[in-house]
Each structure stands twice: as C-alpha cells, then as structure tokens.
C-alpha cells in the first residue's frame, strides 16, 4: 500500500519513484546551473518542484537528451559541460546633447 501511494504521488508531481535521490546541495547546484543557462527554475531553493522539473525538461530537450524532467548526477555533469549564457554587456547612458534639458519623472503614489 505504501509503495503504490509513493508511485501515485511521484506520478502526480511529474516524477518517477525510481529517480535518483539528490541531496539539497546538489539540487541547488542544478538550479543554479539551469538558471545560468537560461532555464529558469523559478528560484533556487534546493527543492524539486514542478518549475525545476520543467526547467530540467526544457534543458534536456534543447540538448538532445531524453526529456525526463528528473535531477541526476549525469544531468549535473552535462549542465557543467554546457556553456552558460553570458550576461548582456552594460551599455553606457547616452551623453546629453548641449542645450537639451533632461526631464526626470518621479513615481507617484495613486490613492491613499
């Protein structure tokens, strides 16, 4: 009875009962690596949830892997071997044109 309940719960969260068990530190590393590569797990908390599963699945599909959506040591190794997305270059603000005034817009609170 307990095993069948585990399988049902695992199926409901998009996992399988035979998935590798990852400790929280490894899950944090997977989430960090996914986010650095443009696959947003919706936060880095070290917990496996539907957002992390979706990010893993998207990474697997984009990299020609079978889409399981499950964390594993092999996934962490593969994430480490793929180049991270580089941050966009910082662009300097344009220089003011002589004779042109700048207008500052301040946020206004509407209502009380």
C-alpha positions as CSV (number, residue, x, y, z in Angstrom):
1,X,0.0,0.0,0.0
2,X,2.8,2.4,0.9
3,X,4.7,1.8,-2.3
4,X,1.7,2.3,-4.6
5,X,1.0,5.6,-2.8
6,X,4.6,6.7,-3.4
7,X,4.3,5.9,-7.1
8,X,1.0,7.8,-7.3
9,X,2.4,10.8,-5.6
10,X,5.6,10.7,-7.7
11,X,3.4,10.5,-10.9
12,X,1.4,13.5,-9.7
13,X,4.4,15.7,-9.3
14,X,5.8,14.6,-12.7
15,X,8.5,12.3,-11.4
16,X,9.1,8.6,-11.0
17,X,9.7,6.5,-8.0
18,X,13.0,5.3,-9.5
19,X,14.6,8.7,-9.9
20,X,18.0,9.3,-8.3
21,X,17.9,10.8,-4.9
22,X,19.7,14.1,-4.9
23,X,20.6,15.9,-1.7
24,X,19.6,19.6,-1.3
25,X,23.1,20.9,-2.1
26,X,23.1,19.0,-5.4
27,X,19.6,20.4,-6.2
28,X,20.9,23.9,-5.5
29,X,23.7,23.3,-7.9
30,X,21.4,22.0,-10.6
31,X,19.0,25.0,-10.2
32,X,21.9,27.5,-10.3
33,X,23.3,25.8,-13.4
34,X,19.9,25.8,-15.1
35,X,19.3,29.5,-14.3
36,X,22.8,30.4,-15.6
37,X,21.9,28.8,-18.9
38,X,18.6,30.5,-19.3
39,X,16.3,27.8,-18.0
40,X,14.5,29.5,-15.1
41,X,13.6,27.1,-12.3
42,X,11.7,30.0,-10.6
43,X,14.1,30.3,-7.7
44,X,17.0,28.4,-6.1
45,X,15.8,26.6,-3.0
46,X,17.2,23.2,-3.3
47,X,13.8,21.6,-3.6
48,X,12.5,19.6,-6.5
49,X,9.2,21.1,-7.7
50,X,7.2,21.4,-10.9
51,X,9.2,24.6,-12.0
52,X,12.5,22.8,-11.6
53,X,11.2,19.8,-13.4
54,X,10.0,22.0,-16.3
55,X,13.4,23.7,-16.5
56,X,15.2,20.3,-16.5
57,X,12.9,19.0,-19.2
58,X,13.5,22.1,-21.4
59,X,17.3,21.8,-21.0
60,X,17.1,18.1,-21.9
61,X,15.0,18.7,-25.0
62,X,17.3,21.5,-26.2
63,X,20.4,19.4,-25.7
64,X,19.2,16.2,-27.4
65,X,18.6,14.2,-24.2
66,X,15.5,12.2,-23.4
67,X,13.2,14.5,-21.5
68,X,12.7,13.0,-18.1
69,X,12.5,16.2,-16.0
70,X,14.4,14.4,-13.2
71,X,17.6,15.5,-11.5
72,X,20.6,13.2,-11.7
73,X,24.3,13.3,-11.3
74,X,24.5,12.8,-15.1
75,X,22.4,15.9,-15.6
76,X,24.6,18.0,-13.3
77,X,27.7,16.8,-15.2
78,X,26.0,17.7,-18.5
79,X,25.0,21.1,-17.2
80,X,28.6,21.8,-16.1
81,X,29.8,21.0,-19.6
82,X,27.4,23.4,-21.4
83,X,28.5,27.0,-21.6
84,X,26.5,29.4,-19.5
85,X,24.6,32.2,-21.1
86,X,26.7,35.4,-20.9
87,X,25.2,38.5,-19.3
88,X,24.4,41.3,-21.8
89,X,27.1,44.0,-22.0
90,X,26.4,47.1,-19.9
91,X,25.6,50.0,-22.2
92,X,26.6,53.5,-21.1
93,X,23.9,56.1,-20.9
94,X,23.9,58.5,-23.9
95,X,25.7,61.8,-23.4
96,X,23.4,64.8,-23.1
97,X,23.0,67.0,-26.1
98,X,24.1,70.6,-25.4
99,X,21.1,72.9,-25.0
100,X,18.7,69.9,-24.2
101,X,17.2,69.7,-20.8
102,X,16.5,66.3,-19.1
103,X,13.1,65.7,-17.6
104,X,13.0,63.5,-14.6
105,X,9.9,61.5,-13.9
106,X,9.2,60.5,-10.3
107,X,6.9,57.7,-9.4
108,X,3.7,59.0,-8.0
109,X,1.5,57.1,-5.5
110,X,-2.1,57.0,-6.6
111,X,-4.7,56.8,-3.9
112,X,-4.0,56.5,-0.2
